[in-house]
Coordinates of C-alpha atoms and ligand atoms in Angstrom, one line a residue:
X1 CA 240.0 -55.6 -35.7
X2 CA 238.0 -55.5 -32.4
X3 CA 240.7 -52.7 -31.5
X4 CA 239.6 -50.8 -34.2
X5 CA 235.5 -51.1 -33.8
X6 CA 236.4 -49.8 -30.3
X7 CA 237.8 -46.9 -31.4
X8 CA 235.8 -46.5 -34.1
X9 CA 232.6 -46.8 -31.5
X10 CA 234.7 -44.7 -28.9
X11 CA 235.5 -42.2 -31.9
X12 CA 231.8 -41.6 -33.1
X13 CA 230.6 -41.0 -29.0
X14 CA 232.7 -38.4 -28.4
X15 CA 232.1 -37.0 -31.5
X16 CA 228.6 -37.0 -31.1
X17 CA 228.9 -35.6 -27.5
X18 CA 230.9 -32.6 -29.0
X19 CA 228.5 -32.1 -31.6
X20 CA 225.8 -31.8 -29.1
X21 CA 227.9 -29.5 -26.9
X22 CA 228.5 -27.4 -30.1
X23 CA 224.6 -27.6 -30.5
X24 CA 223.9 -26.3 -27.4
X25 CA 226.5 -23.3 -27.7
X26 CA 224.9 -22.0 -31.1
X27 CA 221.7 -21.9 -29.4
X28 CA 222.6 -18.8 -27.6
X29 CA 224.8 -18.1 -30.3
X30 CA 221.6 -17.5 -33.1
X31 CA 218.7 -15.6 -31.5
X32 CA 215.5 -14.5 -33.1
X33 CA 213.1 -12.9 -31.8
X34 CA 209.8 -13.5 -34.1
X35 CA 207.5 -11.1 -34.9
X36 CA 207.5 -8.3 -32.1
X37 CA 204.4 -6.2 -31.8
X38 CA 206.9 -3.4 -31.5
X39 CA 210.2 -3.0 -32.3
X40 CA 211.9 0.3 -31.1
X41 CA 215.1 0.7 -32.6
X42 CA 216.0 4.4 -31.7
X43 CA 217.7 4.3 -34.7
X44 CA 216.4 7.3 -36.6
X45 CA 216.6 5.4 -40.0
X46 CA 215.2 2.2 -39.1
X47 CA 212.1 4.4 -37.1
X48 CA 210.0 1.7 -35.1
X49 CA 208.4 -1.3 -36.8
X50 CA 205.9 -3.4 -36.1
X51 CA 205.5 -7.1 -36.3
X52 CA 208.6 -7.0 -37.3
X53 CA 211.9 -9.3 -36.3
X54 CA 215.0 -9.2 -34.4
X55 CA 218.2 -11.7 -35.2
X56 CA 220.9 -11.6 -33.0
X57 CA 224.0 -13.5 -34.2
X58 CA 226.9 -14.2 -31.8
X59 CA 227.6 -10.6 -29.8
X60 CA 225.7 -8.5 -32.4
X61 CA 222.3 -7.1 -33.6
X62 CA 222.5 -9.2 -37.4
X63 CA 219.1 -7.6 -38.9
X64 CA 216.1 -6.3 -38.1
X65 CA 212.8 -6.7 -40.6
X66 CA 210.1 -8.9 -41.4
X67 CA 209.8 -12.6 -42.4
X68 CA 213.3 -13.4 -41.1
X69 CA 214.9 -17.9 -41.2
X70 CA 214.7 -19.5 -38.0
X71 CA 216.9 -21.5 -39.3
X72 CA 219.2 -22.8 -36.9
X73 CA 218.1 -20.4 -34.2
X74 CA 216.9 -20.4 -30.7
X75 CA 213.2 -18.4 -31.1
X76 CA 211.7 -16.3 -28.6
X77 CA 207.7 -15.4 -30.1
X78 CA 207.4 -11.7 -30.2
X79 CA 204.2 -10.8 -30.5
X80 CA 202.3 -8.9 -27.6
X81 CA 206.1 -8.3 -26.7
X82 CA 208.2 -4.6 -27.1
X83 CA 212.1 -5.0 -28.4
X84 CA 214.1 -2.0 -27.4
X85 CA 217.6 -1.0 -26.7
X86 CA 219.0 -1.9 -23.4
X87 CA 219.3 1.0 -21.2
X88 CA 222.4 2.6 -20.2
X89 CA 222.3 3.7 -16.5
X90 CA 225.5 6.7 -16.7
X91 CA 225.5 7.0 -13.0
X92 CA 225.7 4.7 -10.5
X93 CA 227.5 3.7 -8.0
X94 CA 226.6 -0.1 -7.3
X95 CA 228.2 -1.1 -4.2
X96 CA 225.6 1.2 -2.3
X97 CA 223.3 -1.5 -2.2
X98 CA 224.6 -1.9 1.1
X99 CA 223.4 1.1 2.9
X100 CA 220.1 1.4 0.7
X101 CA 217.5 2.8 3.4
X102 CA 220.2 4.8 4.9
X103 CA 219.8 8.6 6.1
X104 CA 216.5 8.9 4.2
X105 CA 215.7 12.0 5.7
X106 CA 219.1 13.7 4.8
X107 CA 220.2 15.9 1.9
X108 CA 223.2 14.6 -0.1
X109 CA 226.0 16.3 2.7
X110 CA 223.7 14.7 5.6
X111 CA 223.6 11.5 4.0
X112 CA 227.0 11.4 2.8
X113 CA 228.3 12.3 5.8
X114 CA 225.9 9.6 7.7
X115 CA 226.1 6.6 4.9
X116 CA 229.1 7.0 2.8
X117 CA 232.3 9.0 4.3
X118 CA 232.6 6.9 7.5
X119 CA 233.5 4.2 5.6
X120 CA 236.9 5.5 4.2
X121 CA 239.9 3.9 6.3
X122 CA 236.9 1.1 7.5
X123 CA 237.3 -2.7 7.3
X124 CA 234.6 -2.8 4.5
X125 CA 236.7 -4.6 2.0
X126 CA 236.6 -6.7 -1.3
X127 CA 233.7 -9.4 -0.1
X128 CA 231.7 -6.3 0.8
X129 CA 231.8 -4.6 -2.2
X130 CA 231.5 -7.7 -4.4
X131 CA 228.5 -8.4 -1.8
X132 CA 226.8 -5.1 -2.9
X133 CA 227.7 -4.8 -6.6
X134 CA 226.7 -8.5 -7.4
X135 CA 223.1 -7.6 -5.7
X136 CA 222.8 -4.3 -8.0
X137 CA 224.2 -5.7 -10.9
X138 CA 221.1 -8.6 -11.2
X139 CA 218.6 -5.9 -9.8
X140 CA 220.0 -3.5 -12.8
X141 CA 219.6 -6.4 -15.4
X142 CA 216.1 -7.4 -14.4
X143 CA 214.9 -3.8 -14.8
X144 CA 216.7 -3.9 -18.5
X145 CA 220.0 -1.8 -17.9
X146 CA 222.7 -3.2 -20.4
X147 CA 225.6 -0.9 -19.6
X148 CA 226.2 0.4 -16.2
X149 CA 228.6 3.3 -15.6
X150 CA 229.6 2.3 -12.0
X151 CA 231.8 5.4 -9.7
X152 CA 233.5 3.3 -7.2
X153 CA 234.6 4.8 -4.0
X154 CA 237.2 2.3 -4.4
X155 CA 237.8 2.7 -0.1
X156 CA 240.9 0.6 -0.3
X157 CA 242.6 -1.7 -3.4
X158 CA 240.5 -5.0 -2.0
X159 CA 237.3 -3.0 -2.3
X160 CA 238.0 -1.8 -5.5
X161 CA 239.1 -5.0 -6.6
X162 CA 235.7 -6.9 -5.3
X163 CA 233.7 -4.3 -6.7
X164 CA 235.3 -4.7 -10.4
X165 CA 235.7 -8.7 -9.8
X166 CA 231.4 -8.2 -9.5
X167 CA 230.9 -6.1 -12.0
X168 CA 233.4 -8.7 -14.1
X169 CA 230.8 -11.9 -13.5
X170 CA 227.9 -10.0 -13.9
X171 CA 228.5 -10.0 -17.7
X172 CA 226.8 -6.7 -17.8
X173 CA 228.5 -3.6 -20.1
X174 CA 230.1 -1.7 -17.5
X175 CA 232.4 1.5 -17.1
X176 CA 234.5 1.6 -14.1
X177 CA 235.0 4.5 -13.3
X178 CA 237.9 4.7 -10.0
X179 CA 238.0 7.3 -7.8
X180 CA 241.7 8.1 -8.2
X181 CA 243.6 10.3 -5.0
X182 CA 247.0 11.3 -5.0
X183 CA 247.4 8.5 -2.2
X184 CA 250.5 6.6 -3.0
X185 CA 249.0 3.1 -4.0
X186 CA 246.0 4.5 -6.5
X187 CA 248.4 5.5 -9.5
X188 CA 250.0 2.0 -9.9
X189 CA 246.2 0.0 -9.0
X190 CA 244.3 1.9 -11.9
X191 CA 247.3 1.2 -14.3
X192 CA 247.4 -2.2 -13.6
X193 CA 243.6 -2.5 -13.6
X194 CA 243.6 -0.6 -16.7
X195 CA 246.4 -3.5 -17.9
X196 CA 244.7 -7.1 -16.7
X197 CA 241.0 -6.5 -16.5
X198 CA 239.6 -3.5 -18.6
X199 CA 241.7 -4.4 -22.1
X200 CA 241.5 -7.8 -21.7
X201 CA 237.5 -7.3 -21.8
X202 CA 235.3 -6.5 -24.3
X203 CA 232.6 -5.5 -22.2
X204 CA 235.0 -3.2 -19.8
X205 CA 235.7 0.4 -19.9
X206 CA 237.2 2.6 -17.7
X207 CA 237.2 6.3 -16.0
X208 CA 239.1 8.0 -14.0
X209 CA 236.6 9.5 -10.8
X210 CA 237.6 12.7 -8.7
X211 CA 235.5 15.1 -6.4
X212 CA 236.5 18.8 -7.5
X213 CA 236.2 21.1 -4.7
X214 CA 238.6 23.8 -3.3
X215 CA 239.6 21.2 -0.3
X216 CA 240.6 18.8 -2.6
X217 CA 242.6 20.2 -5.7
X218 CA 245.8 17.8 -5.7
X219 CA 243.7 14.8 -5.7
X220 CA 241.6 16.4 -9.0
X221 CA 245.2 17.2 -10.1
X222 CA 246.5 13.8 -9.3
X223 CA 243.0 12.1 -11.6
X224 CA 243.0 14.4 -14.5
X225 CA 247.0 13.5 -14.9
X226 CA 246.2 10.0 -14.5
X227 CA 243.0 10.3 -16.9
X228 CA 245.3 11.8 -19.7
X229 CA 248.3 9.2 -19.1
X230 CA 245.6 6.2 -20.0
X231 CA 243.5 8.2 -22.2
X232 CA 240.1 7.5 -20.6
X233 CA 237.6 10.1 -19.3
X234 CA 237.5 11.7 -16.3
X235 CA 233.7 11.4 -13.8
X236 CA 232.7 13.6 -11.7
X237 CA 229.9 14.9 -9.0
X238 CA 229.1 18.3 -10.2
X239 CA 226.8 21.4 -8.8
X240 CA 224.5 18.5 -7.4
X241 CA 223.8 20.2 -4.0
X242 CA 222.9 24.0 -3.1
X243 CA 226.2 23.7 -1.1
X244 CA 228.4 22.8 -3.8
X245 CA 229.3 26.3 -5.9
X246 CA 230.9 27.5 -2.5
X247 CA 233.4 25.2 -3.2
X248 CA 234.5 26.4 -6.5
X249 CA 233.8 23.4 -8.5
X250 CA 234.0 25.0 -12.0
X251 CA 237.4 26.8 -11.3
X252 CA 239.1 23.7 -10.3
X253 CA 237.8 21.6 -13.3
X254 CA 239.4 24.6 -15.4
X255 CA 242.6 25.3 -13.5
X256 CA 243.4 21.6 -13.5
X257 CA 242.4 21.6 -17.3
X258 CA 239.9 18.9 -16.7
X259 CA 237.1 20.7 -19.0
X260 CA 237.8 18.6 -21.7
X261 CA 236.1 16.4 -24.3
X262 CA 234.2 13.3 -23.1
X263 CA 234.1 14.6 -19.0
X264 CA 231.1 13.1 -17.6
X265 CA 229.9 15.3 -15.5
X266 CA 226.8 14.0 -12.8
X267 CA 224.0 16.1 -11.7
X268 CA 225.0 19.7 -12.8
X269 CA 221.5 21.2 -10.8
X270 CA 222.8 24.5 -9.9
X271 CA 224.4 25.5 -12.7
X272 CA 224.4 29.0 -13.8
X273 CA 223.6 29.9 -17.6
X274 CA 227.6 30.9 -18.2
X275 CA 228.2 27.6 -16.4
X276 CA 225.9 25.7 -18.9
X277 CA 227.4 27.7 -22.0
X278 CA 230.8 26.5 -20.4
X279 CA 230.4 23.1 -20.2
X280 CA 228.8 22.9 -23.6
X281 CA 231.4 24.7 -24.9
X282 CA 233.8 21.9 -24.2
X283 CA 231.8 18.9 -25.2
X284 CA 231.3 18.0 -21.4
X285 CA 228.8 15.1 -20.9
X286 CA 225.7 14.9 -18.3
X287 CA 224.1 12.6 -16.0
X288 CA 220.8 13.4 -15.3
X289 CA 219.9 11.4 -12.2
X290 CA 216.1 12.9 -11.2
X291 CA 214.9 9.9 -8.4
X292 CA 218.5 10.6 -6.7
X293 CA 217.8 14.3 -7.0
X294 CA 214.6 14.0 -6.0
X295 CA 215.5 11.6 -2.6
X296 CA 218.2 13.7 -1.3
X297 CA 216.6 17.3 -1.6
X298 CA 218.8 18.3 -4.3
X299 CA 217.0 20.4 -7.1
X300 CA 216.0 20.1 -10.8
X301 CA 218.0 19.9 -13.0
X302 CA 218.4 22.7 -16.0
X303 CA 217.6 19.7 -18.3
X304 CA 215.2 21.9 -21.3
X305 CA 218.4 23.9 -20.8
X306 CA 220.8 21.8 -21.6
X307 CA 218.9 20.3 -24.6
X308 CA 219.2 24.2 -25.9
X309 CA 222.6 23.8 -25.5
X310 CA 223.3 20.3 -27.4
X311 CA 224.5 19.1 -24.5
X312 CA 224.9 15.6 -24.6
X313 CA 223.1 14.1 -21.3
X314 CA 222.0 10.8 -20.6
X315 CA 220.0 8.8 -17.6
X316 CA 221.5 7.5 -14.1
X317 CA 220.4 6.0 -11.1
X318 CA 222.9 7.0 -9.1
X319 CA 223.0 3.5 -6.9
X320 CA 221.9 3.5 -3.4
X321 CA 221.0 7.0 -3.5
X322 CA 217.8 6.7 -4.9
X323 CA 217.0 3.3 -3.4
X324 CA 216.0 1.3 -7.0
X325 CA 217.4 0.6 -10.1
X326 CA 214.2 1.2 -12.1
X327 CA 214.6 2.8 -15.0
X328 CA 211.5 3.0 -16.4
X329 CA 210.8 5.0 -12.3
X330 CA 214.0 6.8 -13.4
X331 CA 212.3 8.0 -16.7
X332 CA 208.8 9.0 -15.4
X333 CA 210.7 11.1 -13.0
X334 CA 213.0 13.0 -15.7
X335 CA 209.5 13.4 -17.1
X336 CA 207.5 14.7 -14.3
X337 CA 210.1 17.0 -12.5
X338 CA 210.0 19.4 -15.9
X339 CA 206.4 19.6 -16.1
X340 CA 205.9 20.3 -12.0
X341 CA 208.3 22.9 -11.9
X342 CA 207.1 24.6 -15.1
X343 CA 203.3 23.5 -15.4
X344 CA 203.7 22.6 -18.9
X345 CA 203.3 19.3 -20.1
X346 CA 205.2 20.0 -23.4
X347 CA 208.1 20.7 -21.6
X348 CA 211.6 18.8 -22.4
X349 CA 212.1 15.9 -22.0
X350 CA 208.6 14.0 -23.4
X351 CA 208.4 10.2 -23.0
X352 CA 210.0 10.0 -26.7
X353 CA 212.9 12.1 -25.4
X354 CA 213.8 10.3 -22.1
X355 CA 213.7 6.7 -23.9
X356 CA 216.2 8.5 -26.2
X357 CA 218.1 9.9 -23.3
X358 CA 218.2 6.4 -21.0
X359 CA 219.6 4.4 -24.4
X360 CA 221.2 6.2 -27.4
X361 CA 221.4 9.4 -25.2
X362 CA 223.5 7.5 -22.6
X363 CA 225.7 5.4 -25.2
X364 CA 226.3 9.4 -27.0
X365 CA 227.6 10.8 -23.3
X366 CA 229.9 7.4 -22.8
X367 CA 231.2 8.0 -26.9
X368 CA 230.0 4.4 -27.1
X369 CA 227.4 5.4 -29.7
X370 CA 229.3 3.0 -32.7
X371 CA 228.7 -0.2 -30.6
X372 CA 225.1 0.8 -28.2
X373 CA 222.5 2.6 -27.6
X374 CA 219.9 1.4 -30.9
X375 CA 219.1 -1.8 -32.3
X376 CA 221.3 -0.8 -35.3
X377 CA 222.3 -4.3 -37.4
X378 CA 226.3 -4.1 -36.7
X379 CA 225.9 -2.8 -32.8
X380 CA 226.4 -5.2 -30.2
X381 CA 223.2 -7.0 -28.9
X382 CA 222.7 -5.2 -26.0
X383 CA 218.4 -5.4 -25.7
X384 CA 215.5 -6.2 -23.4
X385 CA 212.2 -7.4 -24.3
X386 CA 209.0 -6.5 -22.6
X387 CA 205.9 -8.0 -22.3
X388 CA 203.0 -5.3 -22.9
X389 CA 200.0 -7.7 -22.1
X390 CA 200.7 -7.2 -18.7
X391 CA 197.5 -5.7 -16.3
X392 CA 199.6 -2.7 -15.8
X393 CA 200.6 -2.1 -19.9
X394 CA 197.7 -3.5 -21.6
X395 CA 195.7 -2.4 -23.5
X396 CA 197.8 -0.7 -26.5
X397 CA 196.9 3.0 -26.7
X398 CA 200.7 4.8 -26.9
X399 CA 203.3 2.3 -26.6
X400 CA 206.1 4.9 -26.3
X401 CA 204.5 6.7 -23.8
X402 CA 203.5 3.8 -21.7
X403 CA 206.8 2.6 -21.8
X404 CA 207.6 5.3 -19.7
X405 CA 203.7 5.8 -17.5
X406 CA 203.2 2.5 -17.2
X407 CA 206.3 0.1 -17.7
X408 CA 207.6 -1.4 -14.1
X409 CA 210.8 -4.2 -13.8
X410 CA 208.4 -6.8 -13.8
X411 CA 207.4 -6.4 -17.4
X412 CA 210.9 -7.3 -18.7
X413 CA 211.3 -10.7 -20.1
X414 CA 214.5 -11.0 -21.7
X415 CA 217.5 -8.7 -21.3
X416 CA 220.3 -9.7 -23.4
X417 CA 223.5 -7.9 -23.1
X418 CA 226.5 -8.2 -25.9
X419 CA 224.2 -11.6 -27.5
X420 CA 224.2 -13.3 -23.7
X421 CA 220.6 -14.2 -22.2
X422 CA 220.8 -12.6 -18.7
X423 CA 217.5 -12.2 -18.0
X424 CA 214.9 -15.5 -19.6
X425 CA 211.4 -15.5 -19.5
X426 CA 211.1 -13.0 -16.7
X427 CA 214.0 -13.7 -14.4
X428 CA 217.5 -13.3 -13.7
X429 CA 220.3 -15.5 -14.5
X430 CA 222.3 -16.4 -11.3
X431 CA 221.6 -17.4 -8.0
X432 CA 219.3 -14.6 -6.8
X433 CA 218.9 -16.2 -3.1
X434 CA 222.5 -16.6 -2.5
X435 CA 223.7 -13.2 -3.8
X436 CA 220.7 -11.4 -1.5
X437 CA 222.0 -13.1 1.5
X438 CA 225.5 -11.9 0.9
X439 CA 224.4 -8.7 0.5
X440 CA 222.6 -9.1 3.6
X441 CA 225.6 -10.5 5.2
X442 CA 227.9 -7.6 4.0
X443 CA 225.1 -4.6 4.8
X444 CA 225.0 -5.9 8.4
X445 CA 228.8 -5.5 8.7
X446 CA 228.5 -2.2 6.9
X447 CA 225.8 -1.3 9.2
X448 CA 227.6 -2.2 12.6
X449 CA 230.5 0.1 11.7
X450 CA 228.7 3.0 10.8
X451 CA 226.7 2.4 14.0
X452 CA 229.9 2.1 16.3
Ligands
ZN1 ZN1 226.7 9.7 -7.5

C-alpha cells in the first residue's frame, strides 16, 4: 500500500513538473499584444488601426482588432508602442561583419579588391564565418529585420557551412543564397545543403548566387543550371558600379537564359531605360540598397523608374558594405537620395512607400508574400514593436513618417520572428558579449591576412 502512495506521490510530482513545463511553453506559444497606439499592418484591407490588438498564436499572426481574451496568454501592454511587420533586409551579405570599417575610402572595385577578394583560397573558414554572421544576425534583429536574404561568398565548404550553421541558430527568416562556381565541389555542397538543412527548416530558403560578367560566363552557366535543377532563384550583383556595363552583364544573364521569373537582381544603378523595360519584362526582382550605394561611391538608383515599371523591388543592407544594419538609416536614405538628386520632395519613394518597400515590398521580390511581409491573420508572426515615447519619437505628429525621420534601433522593443521572442523589452536574445568577442576574435584573423 505504501508502494502505491509512493507512486501515487511520485506520479502527481512529475505530473505537476510537466504541467509547469507545458505552462511555461504556451507562454511564448499565445502572445498578445494589448492595445497598441498603432498598429501598421501593411495589409491594404486591414489599413492601420489604432488602439487596437495583436494575438499571435504558435508561429502565426491569429487576429488583429480590438477588445481581444488574454486568456491564457503572455501580454505585452501596447499603448505608446507601434506594431509593424518585421522588415525584410533582401541584401545582405552577413559574414562582412568582419571587415566592417574596411577600405572606407574605396569605391565598390577598390574595396572589393582591398576587403573581400583576397580572401578566396584564405584560411578564413567555418568559425570565421559563423564568428561574423552570428554578430549580424543579433545586430539585424535588434534593429527589427525578420527575414534576411544573406549572399554568401561561400570561400570554401567550411565557410559556407559556419555561415548557414549561424544563420541556422539565429532563428531569424533567412534565404541563403550560395555563390555557386563550376568548381568541382560546389554542385554536390548546395545539393546536399539544399537536402539536410534548407527542407528540413521552416524558416530556410535558398538561392543560387553568381557574378555575371564576360570573365566569368561558365561559372553563371554552371549557377543558372544548378538554380533550375533545385528550382530556387538565382541572386545576383547587377549594374551596381559605373564599371560594371563594360562587362556585359545583361548579355550574359540573357545568353545563359538566367532572365527569368523570381531573379533577384541587387543594385541595378546604371541601368539604361531598355535595360529597365528588360528586366521588368521578365518579372526580374530588385534590391535597392541606398546606405551601401551611398558608402562605396556607386550612384542612385532609377528607383521612381522602376516603380513606373511595376518592378518589384524591395530594401537591403547589403552587410558590411554599408557598416549598419539599421533599417530605419536604410529607409531615410531610399528617401533622401530621390529628393537630393531631383529637388523634389514628392518624389518616389515617400516614407509610406519605403515602409512598404522594406516589409511587403521585400516578402513580394522573395515570392514569400503568402507567409510575410503584413500583419495579415494567417501569415507567420514575423513583427517588431516599437516604443514611440522615446525623446527621439515623441511627441505623435506623423507616425508613418517618423517611423522613417525619426525611428533609430534603440526604439525596438520586441522583435518576434515566426511567434519566437528574439528581441524582449529592448534587447537581444543570446549572449551578446560572447558573440562580439568572437567576432572580434575572427576580424583579427581576417584582418592579419588581408594585411600579410
Ligand atoms: Zn552585395
Amino acid at each position: 500500500m505504501e508502494k502505491r502512495l509512493f507512486a501515487l506521490t511520485l506520479a502527481l510530482i512529475l505530473g505537476s513538473v510537466f504541467l509547469v513545463h507545458l505552462g511555461r511553453d504556451n507562454e511564448t506559444g499565445r502572445t498578445l499584444i494589448r492595445n497598441a497606439s498603432m498598429v501598421l499592418t501593411m495589409d491594404s484591407a486591414l489599413g492601420t488601426l489604432e488602439d487596437a490588438d495583436v494575438l499571435i498564436e504558435g508561429d502565426h499572426v491569429a487576429s488583429v482588432g480590438k477588445g481581444m481574451s488574454a486568456a491564457g496568454a503572455k501580454v505585452i501592454d501596447g499603448k505608446g508602442k507601434i506594431v509593424m511587420p518585421g522588415f525584410v533586409d533582401l541584401h545582405t551579405h552577413l559574414w562582412q561583419s568582419l571587415i566592417r570599417g574596411c577600405a572606407t575610402d574605396k569605391e565598390l572595385n577598390g574595396w572589393l579588391n582591398g576587403c573581400v577578394l583576397p580572401l578566396r583560397g584564405s584560411p578564413v573558414d567555418g568559425t570565421d564565418a559563423y564568428a561574423g554572421t552570428r554578430l549580424s544576425t543579433l545586430d539585424s534583429i535588434s534593429t527589427g529585420v525578420t527575414t534576411v536574404t544573406d549572399w554568401s561568398h561561400a570561400f570554401n565548404p567550411d565557410f559556407a557551412r559556419g555561415n548557414l550553421r549561424a544563420l541556422t541558430d539565429s532563428k531569424q527568416r533567412f534565404v541563403f543564397a550560395f555563390m555557386a562556381s563550376a568548381d568541382s565541389w560546389v554542385a554536390p555542397e548546395v545539393r546536399r545543403v539544399k537536402k539536410d538543412v534548407i527542407d528540413r527548416s521552416p524558416l530556410a530558403h535558398l538561392m543560387i548566387g553568381t557574378h555575371p560578367a564576360s570573365w566569368n560566363v561558365a561559372d553563371v552557366e554552371a549557377a543558372e543550371k544548378l538554380s533550375e535543377e533545385l528550382d530556387v532563384p538565382l541572386n545576383v550583383h547587377l549594374l551596381e558600379s559605373k564599371a560594371d556595363p563594360a562587362t556585359d552583364q545583361m548579355g550574359v544573364l540573357r545568353r545563359a537564359g538566367a532572365l527569368r521569373p523570381g531573379l533577384l537582381a541587387n543594385h541595378v544603378v546604371h541601368a539604361t531605360d531598355a535595360e529597365l523595360d528588360e528586366l521588368a519584362a521578365h518579372d526580374v526582382r530588385i534590391a535597392h540598397n541606398p546606405l551601401s550605394n551611398m558608402r562605396l561611391a556607386s550612384g542612385v538608383a532609377r528607383v521612381p523608374d522602376m516603380k513606373a515599371r511595376n518592378l518589384r523591388v524591395g530594401l537591403g543592407l547589403d552587410g558590411g558594405t554599408n557598416d549598419t544594419s539599421d533599417m530605419f538609416n536604410d529607409m531615410r536614405a531610399a528617401v533622401g537620395l530621390q529628393r537630393a538628386q531631383s529637388a523634389d520632395p514628392a518624389r518616389y519613394p515617400t516614407p509610406a512607400d519605403v515602409l512598404r518597400m522594406a516589409t511587403l515590398g521585400g516578402a513580394e521580390a522573395l515570392g514569400l508574400e503568402k507567409q510575410i511581409g503584413s500583419l495579415t491573420p494567417g501569415k507567420k508572426a514575423d513583427l517588431q514593436v516599437i516604443d514611440a515615447q522615446a525623446l527621439n519619437f515623441a511627441p505623435k505628429v506623423d507616425w508613418t513618417s517618423q517611423l522613417v525621420f525619426n525611428t533609430q534601433p534603440v526604439n525596438v522593443q520586441w522583435v518576434f520572428v515566426n511567434g519566437v521572442a528574439l528581441k524582449k523589452n529592448g534587447r537581444a536574445v543570446g549572449d551578446t558579449e560572447r558573440v562580439i568577442a568572437d567576432a572580434q576574435a575572427a576580424a583579427d584573423r581576417v584582418r592579419k591576412y588581408l594585411d600579410r
